[in-house]
XYZ file of C-alpha atoms in Angstrom:
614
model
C 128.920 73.359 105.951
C 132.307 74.609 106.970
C 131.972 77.509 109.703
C 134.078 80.809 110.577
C 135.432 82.163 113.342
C 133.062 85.243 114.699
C 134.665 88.682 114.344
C 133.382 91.533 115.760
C 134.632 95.453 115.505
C 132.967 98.330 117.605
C 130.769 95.526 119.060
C 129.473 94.615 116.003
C 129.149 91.847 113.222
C 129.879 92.879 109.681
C 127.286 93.234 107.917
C 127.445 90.876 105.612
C 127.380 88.130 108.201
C 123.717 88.594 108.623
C 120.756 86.596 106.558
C 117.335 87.960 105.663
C 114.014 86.182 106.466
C 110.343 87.724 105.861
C 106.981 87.034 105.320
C 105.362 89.617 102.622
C 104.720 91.862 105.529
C 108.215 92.402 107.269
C 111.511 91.020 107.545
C 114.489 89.677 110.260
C 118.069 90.344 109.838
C 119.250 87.260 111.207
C 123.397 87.177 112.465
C 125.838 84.852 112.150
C 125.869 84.453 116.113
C 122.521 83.741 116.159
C 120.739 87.020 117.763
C 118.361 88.762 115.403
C 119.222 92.662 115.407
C 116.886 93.791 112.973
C 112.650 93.604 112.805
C 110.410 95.959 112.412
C 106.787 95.436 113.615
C 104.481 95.178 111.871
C 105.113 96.327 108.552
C 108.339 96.655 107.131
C 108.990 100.821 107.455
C 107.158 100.577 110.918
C 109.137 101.206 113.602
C 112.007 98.481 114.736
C 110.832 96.128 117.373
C 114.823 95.289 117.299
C 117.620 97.685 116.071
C 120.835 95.805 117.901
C 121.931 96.277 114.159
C 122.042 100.420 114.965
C 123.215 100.379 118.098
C 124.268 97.212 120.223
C 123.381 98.354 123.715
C 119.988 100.426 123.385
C 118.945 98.861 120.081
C 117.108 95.475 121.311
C 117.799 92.243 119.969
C 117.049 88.161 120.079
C 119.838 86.065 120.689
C 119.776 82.222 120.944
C 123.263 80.742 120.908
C 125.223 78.084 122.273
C 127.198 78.874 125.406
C 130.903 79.514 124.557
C 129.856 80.224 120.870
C 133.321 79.973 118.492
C 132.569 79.819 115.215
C 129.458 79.588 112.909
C 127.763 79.645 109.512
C 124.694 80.544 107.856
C 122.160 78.742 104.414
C 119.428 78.820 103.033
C 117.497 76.038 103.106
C 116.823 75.198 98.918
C 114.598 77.690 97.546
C 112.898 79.354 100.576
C 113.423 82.281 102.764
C 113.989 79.696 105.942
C 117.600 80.337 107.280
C 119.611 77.991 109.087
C 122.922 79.008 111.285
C 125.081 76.738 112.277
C 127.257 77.161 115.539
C 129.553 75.570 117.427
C 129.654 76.388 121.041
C 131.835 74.821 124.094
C 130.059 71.780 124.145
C 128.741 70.909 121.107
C 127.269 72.038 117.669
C 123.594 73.736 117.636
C 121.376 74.146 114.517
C 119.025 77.211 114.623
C 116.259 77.808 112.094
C 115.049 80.790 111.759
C 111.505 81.874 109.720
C 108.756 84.178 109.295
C 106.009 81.505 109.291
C 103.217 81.301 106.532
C 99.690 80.035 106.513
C 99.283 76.202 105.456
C 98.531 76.371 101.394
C 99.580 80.342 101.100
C 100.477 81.123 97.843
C 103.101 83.664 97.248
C 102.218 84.807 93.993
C 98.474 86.442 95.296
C 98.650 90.034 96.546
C 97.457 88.873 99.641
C 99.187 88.304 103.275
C 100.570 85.175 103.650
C 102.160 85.121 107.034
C 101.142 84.406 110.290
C 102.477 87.385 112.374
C 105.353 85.055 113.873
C 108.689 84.738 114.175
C 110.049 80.904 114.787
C 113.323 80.230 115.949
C 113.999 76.293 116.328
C 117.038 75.232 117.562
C 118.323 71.629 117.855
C 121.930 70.101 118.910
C 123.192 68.477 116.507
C 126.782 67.779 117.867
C 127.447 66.898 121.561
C 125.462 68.753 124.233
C 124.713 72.135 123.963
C 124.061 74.455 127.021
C 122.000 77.042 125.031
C 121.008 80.975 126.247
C 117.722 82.506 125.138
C 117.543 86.178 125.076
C 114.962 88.868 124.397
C 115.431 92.566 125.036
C 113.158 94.463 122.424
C 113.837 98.094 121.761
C 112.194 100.755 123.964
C 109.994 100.242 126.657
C 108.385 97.242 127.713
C 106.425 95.866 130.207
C 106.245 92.238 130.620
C 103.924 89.724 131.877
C 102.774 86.237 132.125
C 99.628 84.982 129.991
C 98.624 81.444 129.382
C 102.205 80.005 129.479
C 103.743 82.742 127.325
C 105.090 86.447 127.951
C 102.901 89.368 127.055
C 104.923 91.657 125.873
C 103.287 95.504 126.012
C 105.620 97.572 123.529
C 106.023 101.437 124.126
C 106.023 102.090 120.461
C 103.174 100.067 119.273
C 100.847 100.282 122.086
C 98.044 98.375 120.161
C 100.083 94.840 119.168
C 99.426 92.409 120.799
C 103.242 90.360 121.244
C 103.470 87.116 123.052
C 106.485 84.956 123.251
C 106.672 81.459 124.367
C 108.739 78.600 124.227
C 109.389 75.010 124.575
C 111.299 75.275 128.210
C 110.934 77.481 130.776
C 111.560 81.422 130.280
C 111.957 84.077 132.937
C 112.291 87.700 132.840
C 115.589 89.658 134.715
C 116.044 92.751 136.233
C 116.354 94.392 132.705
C 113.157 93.741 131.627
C 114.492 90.475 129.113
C 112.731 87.524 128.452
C 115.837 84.614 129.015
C 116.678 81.467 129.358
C 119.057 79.193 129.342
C 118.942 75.643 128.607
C 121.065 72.653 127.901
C 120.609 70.282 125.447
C 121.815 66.725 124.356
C 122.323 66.074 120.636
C 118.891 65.510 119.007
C 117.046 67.225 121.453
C 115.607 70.388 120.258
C 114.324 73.936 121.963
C 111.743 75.939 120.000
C 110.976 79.575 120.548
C 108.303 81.694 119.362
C 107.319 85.747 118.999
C 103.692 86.148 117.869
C 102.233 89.515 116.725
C 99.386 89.089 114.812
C 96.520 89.256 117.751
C 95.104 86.230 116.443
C 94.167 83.331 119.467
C 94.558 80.948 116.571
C 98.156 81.307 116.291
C 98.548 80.669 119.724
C 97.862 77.009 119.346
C 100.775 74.127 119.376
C 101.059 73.382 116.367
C 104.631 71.467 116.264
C 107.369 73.524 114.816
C 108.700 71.068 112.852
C 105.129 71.442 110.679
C 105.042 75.056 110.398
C 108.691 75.046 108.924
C 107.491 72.372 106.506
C 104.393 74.523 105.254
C 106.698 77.693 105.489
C 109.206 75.524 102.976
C 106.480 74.255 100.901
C 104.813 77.686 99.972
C 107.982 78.900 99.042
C 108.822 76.069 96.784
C 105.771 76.449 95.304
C 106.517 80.053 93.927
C 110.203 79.057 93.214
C 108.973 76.551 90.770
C 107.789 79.531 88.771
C 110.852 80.839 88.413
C 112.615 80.767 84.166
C 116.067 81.376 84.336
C 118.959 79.317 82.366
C 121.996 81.363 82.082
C 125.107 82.449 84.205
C 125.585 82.386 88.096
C 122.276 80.179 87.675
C 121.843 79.761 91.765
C 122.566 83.473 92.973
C 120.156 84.513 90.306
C 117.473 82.359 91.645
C 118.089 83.693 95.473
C 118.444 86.829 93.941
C 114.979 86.455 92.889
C 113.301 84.889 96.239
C 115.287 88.177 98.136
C 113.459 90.444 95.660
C 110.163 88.551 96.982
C 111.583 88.904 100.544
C 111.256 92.655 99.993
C 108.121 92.962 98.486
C 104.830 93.720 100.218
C 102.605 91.457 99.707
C 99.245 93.261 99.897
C 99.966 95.880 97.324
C 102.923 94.590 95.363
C 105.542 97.622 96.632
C 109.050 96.438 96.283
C 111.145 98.096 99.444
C 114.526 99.368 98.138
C 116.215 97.488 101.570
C 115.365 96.230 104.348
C 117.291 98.633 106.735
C 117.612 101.982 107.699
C 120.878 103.949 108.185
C 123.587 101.747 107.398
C 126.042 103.681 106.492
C 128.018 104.718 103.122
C 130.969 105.493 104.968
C 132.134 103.713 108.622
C 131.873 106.603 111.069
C 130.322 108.916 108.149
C 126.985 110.430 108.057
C 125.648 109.340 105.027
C 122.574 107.172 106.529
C 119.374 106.936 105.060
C 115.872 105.276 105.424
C 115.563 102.787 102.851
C 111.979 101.198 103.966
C 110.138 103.096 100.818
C 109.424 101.953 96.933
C 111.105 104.482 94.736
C 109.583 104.525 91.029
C 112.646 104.334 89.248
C 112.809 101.202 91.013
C 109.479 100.024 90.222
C 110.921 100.466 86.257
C 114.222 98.663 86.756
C 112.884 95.878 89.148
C 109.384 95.168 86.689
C 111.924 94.729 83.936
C 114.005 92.188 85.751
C 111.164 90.352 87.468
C 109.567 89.887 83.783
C 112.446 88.314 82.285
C 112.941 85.457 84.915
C 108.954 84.783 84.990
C 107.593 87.298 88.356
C 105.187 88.345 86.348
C 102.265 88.625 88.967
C 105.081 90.037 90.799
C 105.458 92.752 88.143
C 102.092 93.485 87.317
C 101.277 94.045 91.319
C 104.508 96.863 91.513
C 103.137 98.398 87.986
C 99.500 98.600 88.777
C 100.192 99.801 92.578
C 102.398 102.511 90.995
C 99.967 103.756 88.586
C 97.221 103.475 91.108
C 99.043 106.034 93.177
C 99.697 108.117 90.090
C 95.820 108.429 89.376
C 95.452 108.796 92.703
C 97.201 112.045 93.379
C 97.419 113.142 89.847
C 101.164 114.295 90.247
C 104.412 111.925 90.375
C 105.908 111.593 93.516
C 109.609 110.279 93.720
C 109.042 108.196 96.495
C 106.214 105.963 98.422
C 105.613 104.118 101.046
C 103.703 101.068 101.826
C 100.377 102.639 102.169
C 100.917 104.708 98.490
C 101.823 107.905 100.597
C 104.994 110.278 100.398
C 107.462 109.144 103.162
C 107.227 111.596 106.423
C 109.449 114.029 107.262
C 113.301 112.536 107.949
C 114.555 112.982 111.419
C 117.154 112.489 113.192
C 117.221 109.596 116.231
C 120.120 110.456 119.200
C 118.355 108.000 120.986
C 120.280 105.384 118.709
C 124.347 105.606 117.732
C 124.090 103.846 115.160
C 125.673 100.898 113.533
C 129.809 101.293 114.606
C 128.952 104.923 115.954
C 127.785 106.081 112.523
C 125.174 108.504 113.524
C 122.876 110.050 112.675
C 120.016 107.178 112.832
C 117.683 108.428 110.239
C 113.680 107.717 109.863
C 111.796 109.224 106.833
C 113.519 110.221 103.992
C 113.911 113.973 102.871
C 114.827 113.129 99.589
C 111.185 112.182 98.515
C 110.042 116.528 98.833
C 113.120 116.990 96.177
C 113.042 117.844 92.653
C 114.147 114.535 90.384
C 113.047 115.360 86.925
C 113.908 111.821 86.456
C 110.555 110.358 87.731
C 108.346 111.576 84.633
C 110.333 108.985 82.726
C 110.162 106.540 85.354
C 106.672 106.160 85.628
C 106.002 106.435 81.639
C 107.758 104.010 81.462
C 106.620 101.673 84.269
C 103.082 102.750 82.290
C 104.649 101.526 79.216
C 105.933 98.163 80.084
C 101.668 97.910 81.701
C 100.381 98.027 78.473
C 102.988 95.718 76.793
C 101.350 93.233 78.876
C 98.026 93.552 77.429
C 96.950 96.002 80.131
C 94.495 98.998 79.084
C 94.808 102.391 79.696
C 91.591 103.799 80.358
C 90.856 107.641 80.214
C 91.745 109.415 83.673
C 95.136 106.947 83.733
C 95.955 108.228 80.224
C 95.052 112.216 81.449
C 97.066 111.585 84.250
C 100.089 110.235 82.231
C 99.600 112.901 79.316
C 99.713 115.727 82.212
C 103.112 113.583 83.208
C 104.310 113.970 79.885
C 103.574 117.972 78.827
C 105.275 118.555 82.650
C 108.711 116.386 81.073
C 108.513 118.452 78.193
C 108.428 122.093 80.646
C 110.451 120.597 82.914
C 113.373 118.629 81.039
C 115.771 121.633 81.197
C 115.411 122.786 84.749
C 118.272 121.861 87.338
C 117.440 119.242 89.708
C 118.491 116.996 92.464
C 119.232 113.833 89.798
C 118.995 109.703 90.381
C 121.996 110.158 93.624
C 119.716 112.684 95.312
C 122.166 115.272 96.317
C 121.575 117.755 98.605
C 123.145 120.806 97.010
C 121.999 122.491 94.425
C 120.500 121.375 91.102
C 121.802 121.068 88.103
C 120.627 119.670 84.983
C 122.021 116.046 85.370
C 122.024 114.175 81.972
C 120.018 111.165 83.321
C 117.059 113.633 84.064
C 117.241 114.741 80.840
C 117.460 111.352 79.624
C 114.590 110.149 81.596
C 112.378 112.997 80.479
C 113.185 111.978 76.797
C 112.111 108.456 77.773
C 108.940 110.022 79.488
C 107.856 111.596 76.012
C 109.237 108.999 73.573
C 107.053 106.356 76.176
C 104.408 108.328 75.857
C 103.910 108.027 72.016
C 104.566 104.235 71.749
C 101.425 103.955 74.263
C 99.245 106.100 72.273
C 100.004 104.768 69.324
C 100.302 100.493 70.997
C 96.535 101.590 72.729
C 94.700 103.765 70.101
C 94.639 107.003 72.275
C 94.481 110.815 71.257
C 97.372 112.780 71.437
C 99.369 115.248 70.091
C 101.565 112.956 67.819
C 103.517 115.487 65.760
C 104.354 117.919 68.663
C 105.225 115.565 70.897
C 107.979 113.701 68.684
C 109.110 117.271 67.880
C 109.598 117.490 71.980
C 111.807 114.122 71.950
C 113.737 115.184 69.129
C 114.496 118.307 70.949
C 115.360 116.670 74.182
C 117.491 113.501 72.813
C 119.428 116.290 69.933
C 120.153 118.852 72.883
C 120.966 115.990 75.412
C 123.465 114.165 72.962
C 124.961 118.038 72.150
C 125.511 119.459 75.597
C 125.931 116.129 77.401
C 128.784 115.746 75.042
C 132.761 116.943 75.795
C 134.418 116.742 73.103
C 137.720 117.822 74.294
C 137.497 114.795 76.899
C 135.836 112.312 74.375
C 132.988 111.280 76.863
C 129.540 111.959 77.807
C 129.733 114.207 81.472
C 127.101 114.644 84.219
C 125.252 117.357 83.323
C 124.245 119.315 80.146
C 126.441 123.047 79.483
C 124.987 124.975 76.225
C 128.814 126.060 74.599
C 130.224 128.474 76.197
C 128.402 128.257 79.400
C 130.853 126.344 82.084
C 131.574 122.465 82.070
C 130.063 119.575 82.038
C 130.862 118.750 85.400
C 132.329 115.164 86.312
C 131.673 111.235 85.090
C 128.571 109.361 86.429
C 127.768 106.369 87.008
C 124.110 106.778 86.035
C 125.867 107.669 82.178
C 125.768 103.697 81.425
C 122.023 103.400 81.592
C 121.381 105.615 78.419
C 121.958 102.589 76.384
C 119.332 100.493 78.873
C 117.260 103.302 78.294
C 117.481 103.274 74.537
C 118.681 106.448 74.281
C 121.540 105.628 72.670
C 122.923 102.280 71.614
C 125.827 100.339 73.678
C 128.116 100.061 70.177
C 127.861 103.906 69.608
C 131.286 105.179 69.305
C 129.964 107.832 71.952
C 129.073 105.663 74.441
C 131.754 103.099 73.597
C 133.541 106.048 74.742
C 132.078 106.789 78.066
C 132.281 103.449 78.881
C 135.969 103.444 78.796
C 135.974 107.042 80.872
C 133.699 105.738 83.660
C 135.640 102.753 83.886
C 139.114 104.204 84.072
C 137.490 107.351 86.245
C 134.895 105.856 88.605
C 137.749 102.816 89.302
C 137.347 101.703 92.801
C 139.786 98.869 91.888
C 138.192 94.808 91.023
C 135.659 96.136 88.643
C 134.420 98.182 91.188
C 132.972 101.737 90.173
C 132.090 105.019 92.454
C 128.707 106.438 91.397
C 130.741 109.640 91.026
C 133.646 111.656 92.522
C 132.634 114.506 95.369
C 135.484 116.303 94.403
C 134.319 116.682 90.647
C 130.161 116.555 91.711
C 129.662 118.041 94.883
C 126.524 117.056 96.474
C 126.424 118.769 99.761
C 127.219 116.113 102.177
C 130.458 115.452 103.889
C 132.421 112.569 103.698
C 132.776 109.799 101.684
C 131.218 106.418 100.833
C 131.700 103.062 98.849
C 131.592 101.920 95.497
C 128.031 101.407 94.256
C 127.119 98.037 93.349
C 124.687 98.588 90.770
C 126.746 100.534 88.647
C 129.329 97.774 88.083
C 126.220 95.934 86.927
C 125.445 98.324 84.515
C 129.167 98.155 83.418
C 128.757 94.513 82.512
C 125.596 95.430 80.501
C 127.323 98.283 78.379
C 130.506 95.714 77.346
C 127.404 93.030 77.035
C 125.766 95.127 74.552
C 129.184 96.193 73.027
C 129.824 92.206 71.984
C 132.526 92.171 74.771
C 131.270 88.913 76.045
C 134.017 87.334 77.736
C 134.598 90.709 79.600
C 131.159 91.122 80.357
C 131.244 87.596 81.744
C 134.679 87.951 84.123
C 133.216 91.040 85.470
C 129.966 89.688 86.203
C 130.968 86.626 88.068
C 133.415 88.868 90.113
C 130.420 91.085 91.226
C 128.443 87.795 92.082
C 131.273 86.303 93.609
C 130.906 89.599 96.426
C 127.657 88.290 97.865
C 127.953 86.466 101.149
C 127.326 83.078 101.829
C 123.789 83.173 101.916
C 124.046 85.088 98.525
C 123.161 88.567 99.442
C 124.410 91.947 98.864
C 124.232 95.147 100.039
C 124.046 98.804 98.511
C 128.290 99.524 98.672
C 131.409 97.294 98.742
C 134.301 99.077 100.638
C 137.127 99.078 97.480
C 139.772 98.506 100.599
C 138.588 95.934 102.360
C 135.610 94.139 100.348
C 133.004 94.943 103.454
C 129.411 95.504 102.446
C 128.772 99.290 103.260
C 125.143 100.939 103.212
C 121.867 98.941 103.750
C 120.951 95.307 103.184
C 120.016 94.078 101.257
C 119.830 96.471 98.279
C 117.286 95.394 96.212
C 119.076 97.390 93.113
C 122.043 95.484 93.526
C 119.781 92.007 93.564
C 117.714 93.874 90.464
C 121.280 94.294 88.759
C 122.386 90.648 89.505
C 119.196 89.239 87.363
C 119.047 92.222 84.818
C 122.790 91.894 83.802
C 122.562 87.591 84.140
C 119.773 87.683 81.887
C 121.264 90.253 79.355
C 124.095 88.322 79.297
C 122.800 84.641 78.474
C 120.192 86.748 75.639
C 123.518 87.342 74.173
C 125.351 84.358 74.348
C 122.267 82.483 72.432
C 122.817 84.633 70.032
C 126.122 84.755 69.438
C 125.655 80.970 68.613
């Protein structure tokens, strides 16, 4: 594969010159210079084991390169979450391959843990000789000491793992507390390196590297075969898909919304935030999109995890994380400077104690998309989503902190309202699909209400467009154009060929432009939302943008903007939250699984309508 000179700015790679690798438990960020800046350990929201990727000096990381490294490049190997980078160094070419190792036979598609608790790094010249360096300096403080011809690694943070490394050639440990090495090898000669966190003796054992990549590969394969997808960007789809399963927890189904926390918006702004949670409206858009190209165990897992949690605690929370709880407090880390200075380094997320009227439609409809399925809705699930329901119909009309979160004060954004029609209209279709008592005749009176007042006071005339946020006549504006305005037709709210929404379409795109099909979320100068500075155009509404002109007939514009929005992924076919409109650099964190959701949703939408239009 053809490789690329390394550029670096602040001390740092862009982001988008990093792969992902995981194992249903956690994940690696994995660079193009072939250090690892990124793992958290165990689980993926536990704390970072490495954060090189939030600050270079203090953050930790796990470099193996060649000496005199020039130029490199990174692949997937066919239809697995194994990562190969290629680099040349002084001497000669080296071949690492990088992957979170699973069990011999593990099958992906059982809500069970498949991996090993190791990291694998195998490295082989493939070119000349290679003199190769070996580096490990985790974050925080460690003690390290020799066990059984491996390191013992004893980790301030996580007091109670276990870590060993080892390797295939002799490692020492410097002044600085770093496992290294360095090591020089002649072409077909190899040098394997392993981290182990799991506790368990059995991993400890030889087995040859070679072996565990092949059974890594294998299990893999074996859920890729599952995959149904024949339409447009037919390859990007498909790793859009295994990256989805790279983010999704294994033992309860929970689909992270990244990998990373506190990349920022904005180079040298302070819009960072902890992405390691499962937000519902996520759960909806993701279960739809996993459906369609055959993750359906996949989508079952996310929908019956999220209504677990709803039963649960009887009340809808916003946000989760792994272990079905609201996120902890956020807080700020100065121990960290974050990626290119762009502090602060946030853990937690404060967004999941605001108001986001929002999630009542969410989760109805998660519930909804259950029971088309075949699922059944027994009595305290249906209590719990009929108290759901009569709080959308109090609560549709009350300001809030909307889908972008803002952190100023509420107002009643027209998704909410949206949303909260979808929670009630949801609502009926499963009482009616499932048999189940309910209040038929007062609750379509309560949709009516919501959809007649939403398409009223949503509505600006004088401007010809649907606006942010409802104004009864004669009370103030509307405020400014969102993003979030093109899902009312993927919410059936409204259909795409309205006049009205043909409309918006056209305002959003002409007023959101970032420039290449790219579209802001929204303007801060027209929708304040407390926080200073700026940030990048949001992926996922572009995507939306190519469903609206889908579902408009506009085909062969749907089509050119799609591919131009796939054609921003990097090499290895990822993408993160935000595109810089100036220079095309992935801003925010990575990958996003909402812009991976909006990849499949918007491929899938669009080869539904090409068959038809046949």
């Amino acid at each position: 594969m053809p490789l690329r000179p390394l550029t670096r700015t602040d001390g740092y790679l862009p982001i988008e010159d990093h792969g992902l690798i995981g194992d249903g438990l956690t994940c690696a960020l994995v660079a193009r210079d072939g250090s690892i800046p990124w793992l958290c350990l165990p689980d993926f929201d536990s704390r970072p084991f490495l954060a090189g990727l939030l600050d270079a000096e203090r953050g930790g990381s796990f470099g193996i390169a060649p000496v005199g490294l020039r130029e490199s490049a990174q692949r997937y190997l066919p239809d697995t979450g194994i990562l190969v980078t290629e680099m040349q160094g002084a001497g000669g070419r080296l071949e690492l391959t990088d992957c979170l190792t699973l069990r011999s036979g593990a099958d992906l598609a059982e809500p069970v843990p498949s991996g090993r608790g190791e990291l694998l790094r195998l490295a082989r010249a493939v070119g000349g000789t290679v003199d190769v360096e070996v580096r490990l300096a985790p974050m925080d403080g460690v003690l390290v000491r020799p066990e059984l011809g491996a390191w013992r690694i004893h980790w301030a943070a996580q007091p109670q793992l276990e870590i060993l490394v080892s390797a295939s050639h002799p490692l020492t440990v410097a002044s600085d507390g770093a496992v290294r090495g360095r090591v020089t090898l002649a072409e077909g000669e190899q040098l394997t390196v392993a981290l182990q966190w799991s506790g368990d003796t059995h991993t400890r054992t030889r087995t040859q590297p070679e072996r565990l990549i092949e059974q890594t590969a294998a299990a893999w394969r074996n859920w890729a075969a599952r995959l149904e997808y024949e339409g447009p960007q037919h390859d990007l789809v498909r790793r859009s898909a295994l990256t989805l399963k790279l983010l999704d927890h294994a033992p309860t189904g929970a689909i992270m919304a990244a990998a990373t926390s506190s990349l920022p918006e904005e180079i040298g702004g302070s819009r960072n935030w902890d992405y390691r949670f499962t937000w519902v409206r996520d759960a909806a858009f993701s279960s739809y999109a996993l459906r369609r190209i055959g993750m359906q165990e996949e989508s079952d897992a996310f929908l019956a995890w999220t209504l677990r949690n709803i039963e649960r605690d009887d009340r809808a929370s916003i946000c989760y994380t792994l272990g079905g709880r609201r996120p902890g407090m956020e807080w700020e880390d100065l121990a960290l400077s974050g990626y290119r200075g762009s502090g602060p380094v946030r853990w937690g997320n404060g967004a999941a104690r605001q108001v986001q009227n929002d999630v009542y439609g969410e989760l109805l409809d998660v519930a909804y998309q259950w029971v088309r399925t075949g699922a059944e809705v027994d009595p305290p699930l249906w209590r719990a989503l009929c108290e759901l329901t009569e709080q959308a119909i109090t609560q549709w009309s009350t300001p809030d902190n909307g889908i972008w979160e803002i952190r100023d004060a509420g107002r009643p954004f027209t998704y909410s309202v949206a949303m909260c029609h979808v929670a009630v209209d949801r609502a009926l279709r499963i009482g009616q699909l499932c048999g189940l008592p309910y209040p038929r005749e007062r609750w379509q009176r309560e949709a009516d209400r919501i959809r007649t007042t939403l398409l009223e006071q949503a509505w600006d005339a004088d401007r010809g467009t649907f606006t942010e946020h409802l104004a009864p006549s004669g009370q103030g504006g509307r405020g400014g154009l969102d993003g979030s305005l093109l899902t009312l037709p993927l919410r059936r709210l409204i259909r795409a060929d309205d006049p009205r929404m043909v409309a918006t379409t056209e305002a959003v795109r002409r007023h959101l432009d970032a420039g290449d099909g790219l579209l802001y979320r929204y303007l801060h100068t027209e929708s304040p939302d407390g926080l200073a500075g700026g940030e990048g155009a949001f992926l996922l509404c572009s995507f939306w943008l190519v469903d609206n002109l889908t579902g408009q007939g506009r085909l062969d514009e749907a089509h050119e903007l799609y591919d131009s929005l796939c054609a921003r992924a990097n090499e290895v076919g990822l993408l993160a939250e935000e595109i810089d409109p100036g220079t095309g650099a992935f801003l925010g964190n990575f990958p996003q699984a909402f812009s991976h959701v909006g990849v499949i949703a918007s491929g899938w939408n669009l080869a539904r309508a090409e068959q038809a239009r046949r």
